[in-house]
Amino acid sequence: MSVAVKLTNVVKRFGELEVLKGVSFEINSGEVVALIGQSGSGKSTALRCINQLETIQGGSIEVCGHRVEDPKLDVRALRRDIGMVFQSYNLFPHMTVAQNIMLALRRVKGMRKDEAYEVAKPVLAKVGLSEKIDSYPEQLSGGQQQRVAIARSLAMQPKVMLFDEVTSALDPKLTGEVLRVMEDLARGGMTMIVVTHEMGFAKRAANRVIYMHTGKVWETGGADILSNPQTPELKEFMAEEL
Amino acid sequence: MFGAFSTNHLIYLLDGLLWTVILSALAFLLGGIAGFFVMLARISRFRWLRRVALVYIQIVQGTPLLIQMFILYFGLGVFGISVPPLAAAGLGMMVYTSSYLGEIWRGAVGSIAKTQFEAAECLGLTRWQALQDVILPQALKIATPPTVGFLVQLVKNTSLASVVGFLELTRAAQVINNSLFQPFLVFGVAAFFYFCVCYPLSAWSRSLERKLNVGRR
């Protein structure tokens, strides 16, 4: 199995504050990894470093052959290989669902309008929202918006998908519909790094769990570490999550 | 020596009004183009460029427009560069407009959540594409009411061009008053003309604000 994402001793500082204190982990192609931990443990920051939304101060990150910390990195090429979904959906409010999905297909991949539309339709069907193709984001529920955001990302055929607390803004019912889409993706063999508080999702869909604490990888293993934590910190964290 | 206010005077004033409108339009057009670049410089990735733009804005906004026009008109004259009144007034108004519109537009762009930029960049769009397709269309909505509002200031401030000998509405009124000595009447008519241009603009700005606010979330 080939390595899709590899972090080696990554250090990230915001001014004086050291958020990542030498984080290392590897993710293989096709693997689904849940990145868990308290707020402020650095899990979202780690995720954002992977596609260079944050620049790192030390260590190295390799994603599908791109060296992320390399000053000569082609950032657009990196981002073509990575899809990202955010907690706040970040759909473009002035565009319809179709336009949201087609924008990057046209501008980045240079597709014609009709070509892009033909790509948009099946991905939207995949997230179960075919009938919303001409809606504006504000006409959709949070869960629907998030599914469109996933579709928008998927349409670019990324090799790795990053999910940054994508259900944290949703109520349990809407959370369920988004998680189902993600579980489908996971079964389809997508490489996924999922920052989440949904332990149920982690147990069901993740091949591996990485628990971060105070800017370090604290414990890592199969989903079974959630029911059988080795460190007192993870034990305590799991107790709080339930 | 006190003549009566005649149709000729009215036509003279209307002609002045026309030049006021022309100067305003010119300043808005050229100042808007320059202002767009000021806005781009203000949100640039390069620190030095942001600095340069900020210094420019602070100098322009921190000095009276009247002084700027004096410098352009009389100051350049000292160096043997003769500046026609329209050019001096137009250039002065353009600089003034560019700094204010640049700052209004930067504010509008800045009010669009940074996450919109991030989402666009994560999809592989360049910064420029993100600005063009994602940020500017949204910022346009926010920027329109204050931009139209600024237009009112602009129209009124063209009256300062009278001091560099540019024959717009205020200057025309001065010329007539110098012969008629009926300041209440003459300047009253001039004021009415300004109001006729400005009031619809500010009413439009207010209605835009209402309409665009309703559309937001």
CSV table of C-alpha atoms in Angstrom, one decimal:
chain,number,residue,atom,x,y,z
A,1,MET,CA,0.0,0.0,0.0
A,2,SER,CA,1.4,3.4,-0.9
A,3,VAL,CA,1.6,6.3,1.5
A,4,ALA,CA,-0.8,9.1,0.6
A,5,VAL,CA,0.0,11.6,3.4
A,6,LYS,CA,3.0,11.6,5.6
A,7,LEU,CA,3.8,14.1,8.4
A,8,THR,CA,7.2,14.0,10.0
A,9,ASN,CA,7.9,16.0,13.1
A,10,VAL,CA,5.6,18.9,12.1
A,11,VAL,CA,5.9,22.0,14.1
A,12,LYS,CA,3.4,24.8,13.8
A,13,ARG,CA,3.5,28.0,15.8
A,14,PHE,CA,1.1,30.9,15.9
A,15,GLY,CA,3.4,33.6,17.2
A,16,GLU,CA,4.6,32.4,20.6
A,17,LEU,CA,2.0,29.7,20.8
A,18,GLU,CA,3.2,26.3,19.7
A,19,VAL,CA,0.2,24.4,18.4
A,20,LEU,CA,1.9,21.4,16.8
A,21,LYS,CA,4.9,20.1,18.7
A,22,GLY,CA,6.4,17.5,16.4
A,23,VAL,CA,3.5,15.7,14.9
A,24,SER,CA,4.2,12.6,12.9
A,25,PHE,CA,1.8,10.2,11.2
A,26,GLU,CA,1.3,8.3,8.0
A,27,ILE,CA,-1.8,7.6,6.0
A,28,ASN,CA,-2.0,5.0,3.3
A,29,SER,CA,-4.0,5.3,0.1
A,30,GLY,CA,-7.5,4.1,0.7
A,31,GLU,CA,-7.3,4.4,4.4
A,32,VAL,CA,-9.9,6.3,6.5
A,33,VAL,CA,-8.4,7.9,9.5
A,34,ALA,CA,-10.2,9.7,12.3
A,35,LEU,CA,-8.3,12.5,13.9
A,36,ILE,CA,-9.7,13.1,17.4
A,37,GLY,CA,-8.9,15.1,20.4
A,38,GLN,CA,-10.0,18.0,22.6
A,39,SER,CA,-10.5,21.5,21.1
A,40,GLY,CA,-7.1,23.1,21.0
A,41,SER,CA,-5.3,19.8,20.7
A,42,GLY,CA,-4.1,20.8,17.2
A,43,LYS,CA,-6.1,18.3,15.1
A,44,SER,CA,-7.7,20.9,12.9
A,45,THR,CA,-4.4,22.8,12.5
A,46,ALA,CA,-2.7,19.6,11.5
A,47,LEU,CA,-5.3,19.1,8.9
A,48,ARG,CA,-5.0,22.6,7.6
A,49,CYS,CA,-1.2,22.2,7.3
A,50,ILE,CA,-1.7,19.3,5.0
A,51,ASN,CA,-3.1,21.4,2.2
A,52,GLN,CA,-1.0,24.4,3.1
A,53,LEU,CA,-3.8,26.6,4.5
A,54,GLU,CA,-1.2,27.0,7.3
A,55,THR,CA,2.5,27.1,6.7
A,56,ILE,CA,4.6,25.0,9.0
A,57,GLN,CA,7.7,26.1,11.0
A,58,GLY,CA,9.4,22.7,11.2
A,59,GLY,CA,9.3,19.1,10.0
A,60,SER,CA,8.0,18.0,6.7
A,61,ILE,CA,4.7,17.0,5.0
A,62,GLU,CA,4.4,14.8,2.0
A,63,VAL,CA,1.1,14.5,0.1
A,64,CYS,CA,0.9,12.3,-3.0
A,65,GLY,CA,4.4,13.2,-4.0
A,66,HIS,CA,4.2,16.9,-3.2
A,67,ARG,CA,6.6,18.3,-0.5
A,68,VAL,CA,4.3,20.7,1.2
A,69,GLU,CA,7.0,22.7,3.0
A,70,ASP,CA,9.1,23.1,-0.1
A,71,PRO,CA,9.1,26.8,-1.1
A,72,LYS,CA,9.0,25.8,-4.7
A,73,LEU,CA,5.8,23.8,-4.2
A,74,ASP,CA,3.1,24.2,-6.8
A,75,VAL,CA,0.3,24.9,-4.4
A,76,ARG,CA,-2.4,24.5,-7.0
A,77,ALA,CA,-1.1,21.1,-8.0
A,78,LEU,CA,-1.1,20.1,-4.4
A,79,ARG,CA,-4.7,21.3,-4.0
A,80,ARG,CA,-5.8,19.5,-7.1
A,81,ASP,CA,-4.9,16.3,-5.3
A,82,ILE,CA,-6.6,17.2,-2.0
A,83,GLY,CA,-10.3,17.9,-1.4
A,84,MET,CA,-11.4,19.8,1.7
A,85,VAL,CA,-14.7,20.1,3.5
A,86,PHE,CA,-15.2,22.6,6.3
A,87,GLN,CA,-17.3,22.9,9.4
A,88,SER,CA,-19.0,26.0,8.0
A,89,TYR,CA,-19.7,24.4,4.5
A,90,ASN,CA,-18.3,27.5,2.8
A,91,LEU,CA,-20.5,27.2,-0.2
A,92,PHE,CA,-20.5,30.2,-2.4
A,93,PRO,CA,-23.8,31.9,-1.5
A,94,HIS,CA,-24.2,33.8,-4.8
A,95,MET,CA,-24.1,30.6,-6.9
A,96,THR,CA,-26.5,27.8,-7.4
A,97,VAL,CA,-25.6,24.3,-6.4
A,98,ALA,CA,-24.6,23.5,-10.0
A,99,GLN,CA,-22.5,26.6,-10.2
A,100,ASN,CA,-20.8,25.8,-7.0
A,101,ILE,CA,-19.7,22.5,-8.3
A,102,MET,CA,-18.9,23.6,-11.8
A,103,LEU,CA,-16.8,26.6,-10.8
A,104,ALA,CA,-13.5,24.8,-10.2
A,105,LEU,CA,-14.2,22.3,-13.0
A,106,ARG,CA,-14.3,25.1,-15.4
A,107,ARG,CA,-11.7,27.4,-13.9
A,108,VAL,CA,-9.2,24.9,-12.8
A,109,LYS,CA,-9.8,21.9,-15.1
A,110,GLY,CA,-10.7,24.1,-18.0
A,111,MET,CA,-13.9,22.2,-18.8
A,112,ARG,CA,-16.7,23.7,-21.0
A,113,LYS,CA,-19.9,24.5,-19.3
A,114,ASP,CA,-21.8,21.5,-20.6
A,115,GLU,CA,-18.9,19.1,-19.7
A,116,ALA,CA,-18.7,20.5,-16.2
A,117,TYR,CA,-22.5,20.0,-15.9
A,118,GLU,CA,-22.2,16.4,-16.9
A,119,VAL,CA,-19.6,15.9,-14.1
A,120,ALA,CA,-21.7,17.8,-11.6
A,121,LYS,CA,-24.9,15.7,-12.1
A,122,PRO,CA,-23.6,12.3,-11.0
A,123,VAL,CA,-21.6,13.6,-8.0
A,124,LEU,CA,-24.7,15.4,-6.8
A,125,ALA,CA,-26.7,12.2,-7.2
A,126,LYS,CA,-24.0,10.5,-5.2
A,127,VAL,CA,-24.8,12.7,-2.2
A,128,GLY,CA,-28.5,12.3,-2.9
A,129,LEU,CA,-29.3,15.9,-3.9
A,130,SER,CA,-30.0,15.7,-7.6
A,131,GLU,CA,-33.3,17.6,-7.3
A,132,LYS,CA,-31.4,20.6,-5.7
A,133,ILE,CA,-29.1,21.3,-8.6
A,134,ASP,CA,-30.6,24.7,-9.3
A,135,SER,CA,-31.1,25.7,-5.6
A,136,TYR,CA,-29.1,28.4,-3.9
A,137,PRO,CA,-27.3,27.4,-0.7
A,138,GLU,CA,-29.6,29.5,1.5
A,139,GLN,CA,-32.5,27.4,0.3
A,140,LEU,CA,-30.9,24.2,1.7
A,141,SER,CA,-30.6,22.8,5.2
A,142,GLY,CA,-27.2,22.7,6.9
A,143,GLY,CA,-26.9,19.0,6.1
A,144,GLN,CA,-27.8,19.5,2.5
A,145,GLN,CA,-25.3,22.3,2.2
A,146,GLN,CA,-22.6,20.1,3.7
A,147,ARG,CA,-23.4,17.4,1.2
A,148,VAL,CA,-23.2,19.8,-1.6
A,149,ALA,CA,-19.8,20.9,-0.3
A,150,ILE,CA,-18.7,17.3,-0.3
A,151,ALA,CA,-20.0,16.9,-3.9
A,152,ARG,CA,-18.2,20.1,-4.9
A,153,SER,CA,-14.9,18.7,-3.6
A,154,LEU,CA,-15.5,15.2,-5.0
A,155,ALA,CA,-16.2,16.6,-8.5
A,156,MET,CA,-12.5,17.5,-8.7
A,157,GLN,CA,-11.6,13.9,-8.2
A,158,PRO,CA,-9.1,14.4,-5.3
A,159,LYS,CA,-6.8,11.7,-4.2
A,160,VAL,CA,-7.2,12.6,-0.5
A,161,MET,CA,-10.2,14.2,1.2
A,162,LEU,CA,-9.9,16.2,4.4
A,163,PHE,CA,-12.9,16.7,6.6
A,164,ASP,CA,-12.6,19.4,9.3
A,165,GLU,CA,-15.4,18.9,11.9
A,166,VAL,CA,-17.9,18.8,9.1
A,167,THR,CA,-20.9,17.8,11.3
A,168,SER,CA,-20.1,20.1,14.3
A,169,ALA,CA,-22.6,22.7,13.2
A,170,LEU,CA,-25.4,20.2,12.5
A,171,ASP,CA,-28.1,18.6,14.7
A,172,PRO,CA,-28.1,14.8,15.1
A,173,LYS,CA,-30.5,14.1,12.2
A,174,LEU,CA,-28.6,16.2,9.7
A,175,THR,CA,-25.3,14.9,11.1
A,176,GLY,CA,-26.6,11.4,10.3
A,177,GLU,CA,-27.2,12.2,6.6
A,178,VAL,CA,-23.8,13.7,6.2
A,179,LEU,CA,-22.1,10.8,7.9
A,180,ARG,CA,-23.9,8.4,5.7
A,181,VAL,CA,-22.4,10.1,2.6
A,182,MET,CA,-19.0,10.0,4.2
A,183,GLU,CA,-19.3,6.3,5.0
A,184,ASP,CA,-20.3,5.6,1.4
A,185,LEU,CA,-17.2,7.4,0.3
A,186,ALA,CA,-15.1,5.4,2.8
A,187,ARG,CA,-16.5,2.2,1.4
A,188,GLY,CA,-15.7,3.4,-2.1
A,189,GLY,CA,-12.0,3.5,-1.2
A,190,MET,CA,-11.4,7.2,-0.8
A,191,THR,CA,-8.4,8.2,1.3
A,192,MET,CA,-9.9,10.3,4.1
A,193,ILE,CA,-8.6,12.2,7.1
A,194,VAL,CA,-11.6,13.1,9.2
A,195,VAL,CA,-11.3,15.5,12.2
A,196,THR,CA,-14.4,14.6,14.2
A,197,HIS,CA,-16.1,14.4,17.5
A,198,GLU,CA,-18.4,11.7,16.2
A,199,MET,CA,-17.1,8.6,17.9
A,200,GLY,CA,-19.8,6.5,16.3
A,201,PHE,CA,-18.5,7.5,12.9
A,202,ALA,CA,-14.9,6.8,14.0
A,203,LYS,CA,-15.9,3.3,15.2
A,204,ARG,CA,-17.9,2.4,12.1
A,205,ALA,CA,-15.9,3.9,9.3
A,206,ALA,CA,-12.3,4.5,10.4
A,207,ASN,CA,-9.5,2.0,9.7
A,208,ARG,CA,-7.4,3.9,12.2
A,209,VAL,CA,-7.8,6.5,14.9
A,210,ILE,CA,-5.2,9.1,15.8
A,211,TYR,CA,-5.8,10.8,19.2
A,212,MET,CA,-4.1,14.1,19.5
A,213,HIS,CA,-3.4,15.8,22.8
A,214,THR,CA,-1.6,19.1,23.5
A,215,GLY,CA,-0.1,19.3,20.0
A,216,LYS,CA,1.2,15.8,19.9
A,217,VAL,CA,0.0,12.4,18.6
A,218,TRP,CA,-0.9,10.8,21.9
A,219,GLU,CA,-2.3,7.5,21.0
A,220,THR,CA,-2.9,5.8,17.7
A,221,GLY,CA,-4.4,2.5,16.6
A,222,GLY,CA,-7.5,0.7,15.2
A,223,ALA,CA,-10.9,1.9,16.2
A,224,ASP,CA,-10.7,-0.5,19.1
A,225,ILE,CA,-8.6,2.0,21.0
A,226,LEU,CA,-11.8,4.0,21.5
A,227,SER,CA,-13.3,1.3,23.7
A,228,ASN,CA,-9.9,0.2,25.1
A,229,PRO,CA,-7.8,3.3,25.5
A,230,GLN,CA,-4.2,2.8,26.6
A,231,THR,CA,-3.4,6.3,27.9
A,232,PRO,CA,-5.2,8.0,30.8
A,233,GLU,CA,-5.8,11.1,28.6
A,234,LEU,CA,-7.7,9.2,25.9
A,235,LYS,CA,-9.6,7.3,28.6
A,236,GLU,CA,-10.6,10.7,30.1
A,237,PHE,CA,-11.4,12.1,26.7
A,238,MET,CA,-13.7,9.2,25.8
A,239,ALA,CA,-15.4,9.5,29.1
A,240,GLU,CA,-16.2,13.2,28.3
A,241,GLU,CA,-17.4,12.4,24.8
A,242,LEU,CA,-20.0,10.0,26.2
B,1,MET,CA,-25.6,98.1,-11.7
B,2,PHE,CA,-27.8,95.5,-10.1
B,3,GLY,CA,-29.2,93.6,-13.1
B,4,ALA,CA,-32.0,91.1,-13.0
B,5,PHE,CA,-31.6,87.4,-12.9
B,6,SER,CA,-32.4,86.4,-16.5
B,7,THR,CA,-32.8,83.3,-18.6
B,8,ASN,CA,-29.2,83.8,-19.8
B,9,HIS,CA,-28.0,83.5,-16.2
B,10,LEU,CA,-30.0,80.3,-15.8
B,11,ILE,CA,-28.5,78.9,-18.9
B,12,TYR,CA,-25.1,79.9,-17.7
B,13,LEU,CA,-25.8,78.0,-14.4
B,14,LEU,CA,-27.1,75.0,-16.2
B,15,ASP,CA,-24.0,74.9,-18.3
B,16,GLY,CA,-22.0,75.0,-15.0
B,17,LEU,CA,-24.1,72.2,-13.7
B,18,LEU,CA,-23.3,70.2,-16.8
B,19,TRP,CA,-19.6,70.6,-16.1
B,20,THR,CA,-20.1,69.6,-12.5
B,21,VAL,CA,-21.7,66.4,-13.7
B,22,ILE,CA,-19.0,65.9,-16.3
B,23,LEU,CA,-16.3,66.4,-13.7
B,24,SER,CA,-18.1,64.1,-11.2
B,25,ALA,CA,-18.4,61.4,-13.8
B,26,LEU,CA,-14.8,61.7,-14.9
B,27,ALA,CA,-13.6,61.6,-11.3
B,28,PHE,CA,-15.8,58.6,-10.5
B,29,LEU,CA,-14.7,56.7,-13.6
B,30,LEU,CA,-11.0,57.4,-13.3
B,31,GLY,CA,-11.0,57.4,-9.5
B,32,GLY,CA,-12.9,54.1,-9.6
B,33,ILE,CA,-10.4,52.5,-11.8
B,34,ALA,CA,-7.5,53.8,-9.7
B,35,GLY,CA,-9.5,52.9,-6.6
B,36,PHE,CA,-9.8,49.3,-7.7
B,37,PHE,CA,-6.0,49.1,-7.8
B,38,VAL,CA,-5.7,50.8,-4.5
B,39,MET,CA,-8.1,48.1,-3.1
B,40,LEU,CA,-6.0,45.3,-4.7
B,41,ALA,CA,-2.8,46.8,-3.2
B,42,ARG,CA,-4.5,47.0,0.2
B,43,ILE,CA,-5.3,43.2,0.2
B,44,SER,CA,-2.1,42.2,-1.5
B,45,ARG,CA,0.0,39.4,-0.2
B,46,PHE,CA,3.0,41.7,-0.2
B,47,ARG,CA,3.5,43.7,2.9
B,48,TRP,CA,5.3,46.5,1.2
B,49,LEU,CA,2.5,47.0,-1.3
B,50,ARG,CA,-0.1,47.1,1.4
B,51,ARG,CA,2.1,49.7,3.2
B,52,VAL,CA,2.5,51.9,0.1
B,53,ALA,CA,-1.3,51.8,-0.5
B,54,LEU,CA,-2.0,52.7,3.2
B,55,VAL,CA,0.4,55.6,3.1
B,56,TYR,CA,-1.2,56.9,-0.1
B,57,ILE,CA,-4.6,56.6,1.5
B,58,GLN,CA,-3.6,58.3,4.7
B,59,ILE,CA,-1.9,61.2,2.8
B,60,VAL,CA,-4.9,61.8,0.5
B,61,GLN,CA,-7.5,61.4,3.3
B,62,GLY,CA,-5.4,63.4,5.8
B,63,THR,CA,-5.0,66.5,3.7
B,64,PRO,CA,-7.8,68.8,2.4
B,65,LEU,CA,-8.9,68.3,-1.2
B,66,LEU,CA,-8.6,72.0,-1.7
B,67,ILE,CA,-4.9,72.0,-0.8
B,68,GLN,CA,-4.4,69.0,-3.2
B,69,MET,CA,-5.9,71.0,-6.0
B,70,PHE,CA,-3.8,74.0,-5.2
B,71,ILE,CA,-0.7,71.9,-5.3
B,72,LEU,CA,-1.7,70.4,-8.7
B,73,TYR,CA,-2.7,73.7,-10.2
B,74,PHE,CA,-0.4,76.3,-8.8
B,75,GLY,CA,2.4,74.0,-7.5
B,76,LEU,CA,3.0,72.4,-10.9
B,77,GLY,CA,2.8,75.7,-12.6
B,78,VAL,CA,5.9,76.8,-10.7
B,79,PHE,CA,7.9,74.1,-12.4
B,80,GLY,CA,6.7,75.5,-15.7
B,81,ILE,CA,4.2,72.7,-16.2
B,82,SER,CA,1.0,74.4,-17.1
B,83,VAL,CA,-2.0,72.4,-16.1
B,84,PRO,CA,-5.4,73.3,-17.6
B,85,PRO,CA,-8.1,73.7,-15.0
B,86,LEU,CA,-10.0,70.6,-16.2
B,87,ALA,CA,-6.9,68.5,-15.8
B,88,ALA,CA,-6.0,69.9,-12.4
B,89,ALA,CA,-9.5,69.5,-11.1
B,90,GLY,CA,-10.0,66.1,-12.7
B,91,LEU,CA,-6.7,64.7,-11.4
B,92,GLY,CA,-7.3,66.1,-7.9
B,93,MET,CA,-10.8,64.6,-7.8
B,94,MET,CA,-9.5,61.3,-9.2
B,95,VAL,CA,-6.8,61.0,-6.5
B,96,TYR,CA,-9.4,61.9,-3.9
B,97,THR,CA,-11.9,59.4,-5.2
B,98,SER,CA,-9.4,56.6,-5.6
B,99,SER,CA,-8.4,56.7,-2.0
B,100,TYR,CA,-12.0,56.7,-0.6
B,101,LEU,CA,-13.4,54.1,-3.0
B,102,GLY,CA,-10.3,52.0,-2.5
B,103,GLU,CA,-10.9,51.9,1.2
B,104,ILE,CA,-14.7,51.4,0.9
B,105,TRP,CA,-14.1,48.5,-1.5
B,106,ARG,CA,-11.4,47.0,0.7
B,107,GLY,CA,-13.8,47.1,3.5
B,108,ALA,CA,-16.4,45.3,1.4
B,109,VAL,CA,-13.9,42.6,0.3
B,110,GLY,CA,-12.7,42.3,3.9
B,111,SER,CA,-16.2,41.7,5.1
B,112,ILE,CA,-16.5,38.5,3.0
B,113,ALA,CA,-15.5,35.7,5.3
B,114,LYS,CA,-11.9,34.6,4.8
B,115,THR,CA,-13.2,31.0,4.6
B,116,GLN,CA,-14.7,31.8,1.2
B,117,PHE,CA,-11.2,32.5,0.0
B,118,GLU,CA,-10.0,29.3,1.6
B,119,ALA,CA,-12.8,27.2,0.0
B,120,ALA,CA,-12.0,28.6,-3.4
B,121,GLU,CA,-8.2,28.1,-3.0
B,122,CYS,CA,-8.8,24.5,-1.7
B,123,LEU,CA,-10.6,23.8,-5.0
B,124,GLY,CA,-7.5,24.9,-6.8
B,125,LEU,CA,-8.5,28.3,-7.9
B,126,THR,CA,-5.8,31.0,-8.0
B,127,ARG,CA,-6.0,33.9,-5.7
B,128,TRP,CA,-7.1,36.1,-8.6
B,129,GLN,CA,-9.7,33.6,-9.8
B,130,ALA,CA,-11.0,33.4,-6.2
B,131,LEU,CA,-11.3,37.1,-6.1
B,132,GLN,CA,-12.9,37.4,-9.4
B,133,ASP,CA,-15.5,34.6,-9.1
B,134,VAL,CA,-16.1,34.3,-5.4
B,135,ILE,CA,-15.2,37.4,-3.5
B,136,LEU,CA,-15.9,40.3,-5.8
B,137,PRO,CA,-19.5,39.3,-6.8
B,138,GLN,CA,-20.4,39.1,-3.1
B,139,ALA,CA,-18.4,42.3,-2.2
B,140,LEU,CA,-20.2,44.2,-5.0
B,141,LYS,CA,-23.5,43.8,-3.2
B,142,ILE,CA,-22.0,45.1,0.0
B,143,ALA,CA,-20.1,47.9,-1.6
B,144,THR,CA,-22.8,49.4,-3.8
B,145,PRO,CA,-24.8,51.4,-1.2
B,146,PRO,CA,-21.7,53.2,0.3
B,147,THR,CA,-20.2,53.7,-3.2
B,148,VAL,CA,-23.4,55.5,-4.3
B,149,GLY,CA,-23.4,57.4,-1.1
B,150,PHE,CA,-19.8,58.5,-1.7
B,151,LEU,CA,-20.9,59.8,-5.1
B,152,VAL,CA,-22.9,62.4,-3.2
B,153,GLN,CA,-19.8,63.6,-1.5
B,154,LEU,CA,-18.0,63.6,-4.8
B,155,VAL,CA,-20.6,65.8,-6.5
B,156,LYS,CA,-20.6,68.3,-3.7
B,157,ASN,CA,-16.8,68.3,-3.5
B,158,THR,CA,-16.4,69.2,-7.2
B,159,SER,CA,-17.4,72.7,-6.1
B,160,LEU,CA,-13.8,73.0,-4.8
B,161,ALA,CA,-12.7,72.9,-8.4
B,162,SER,CA,-14.0,76.4,-8.7
B,163,VAL,CA,-10.8,77.7,-7.0
B,164,VAL,CA,-8.6,76.5,-9.8
B,165,GLY,CA,-10.7,78.4,-12.3
B,166,PHE,CA,-12.7,75.4,-13.5
B,167,LEU,CA,-16.0,76.8,-14.6
B,168,GLU,CA,-18.4,74.4,-12.9
B,169,LEU,CA,-21.7,75.2,-11.1
B,170,THR,CA,-20.1,77.0,-8.1
B,171,ARG,CA,-17.8,79.0,-10.2
B,172,ALA,CA,-20.6,79.9,-12.6
B,173,ALA,CA,-22.7,81.1,-9.6
B,174,GLN,CA,-19.8,83.2,-8.3
B,175,VAL,CA,-19.4,84.8,-11.7
B,176,ILE,CA,-23.0,85.7,-11.9
B,177,ASN,CA,-23.2,86.9,-8.4
B,178,ASN,CA,-20.2,89.2,-9.0
B,179,SER,CA,-22.3,91.1,-11.5
B,180,LEU,CA,-25.8,90.7,-9.9
B,181,PHE,CA,-24.9,90.9,-6.2
B,182,GLN,CA,-27.9,88.7,-5.3
B,183,PRO,CA,-26.1,86.0,-3.4
B,184,PHE,CA,-29.3,84.5,-1.8
B,185,LEU,CA,-30.9,84.1,-5.2
B,186,VAL,CA,-27.9,83.0,-7.2
B,187,PHE,CA,-26.3,80.6,-4.7
B,188,GLY,CA,-29.8,79.5,-3.8
B,189,VAL,CA,-30.4,78.4,-7.3
B,190,ALA,CA,-26.9,76.7,-7.4
B,191,ALA,CA,-27.7,74.9,-4.2
B,192,PHE,CA,-31.0,73.7,-5.6
B,193,PHE,CA,-29.2,72.3,-8.6
B,194,TYR,CA,-26.7,70.5,-6.4
B,195,PHE,CA,-29.6,69.1,-4.4
B,196,CYS,CA,-31.4,67.9,-7.6
B,197,VAL,CA,-28.3,65.8,-8.4
B,198,CYS,CA,-27.5,64.7,-4.9
B,199,TYR,CA,-30.9,63.9,-3.4
B,200,PRO,CA,-31.8,61.1,-6.0
B,201,LEU,CA,-28.3,59.6,-5.4
B,202,SER,CA,-28.6,59.4,-1.7
B,203,ALA,CA,-32.2,58.2,-2.0
B,204,TRP,CA,-31.0,55.5,-4.4
B,205,SER,CA,-28.2,54.6,-2.0
B,206,ARG,CA,-30.7,54.1,0.9
B,207,SER,CA,-33.0,52.0,-1.2
B,208,LEU,CA,-30.1,49.9,-2.4
B,209,GLU,CA,-29.1,49.3,1.2
B,210,ARG,CA,-32.6,48.2,2.1
B,211,LYS,CA,-33.0,45.9,-0.9
B,212,LEU,CA,-29.6,44.3,-0.6
B,213,ASN,CA,-30.0,43.8,3.1
B,214,VAL,CA,-33.2,41.9,2.6
B,215,GLY,CA,-31.4,39.6,0.2
B,216,ARG,CA,-28.7,38.7,2.7
B,217,ARG,CA,-29.3,35.4,4.6
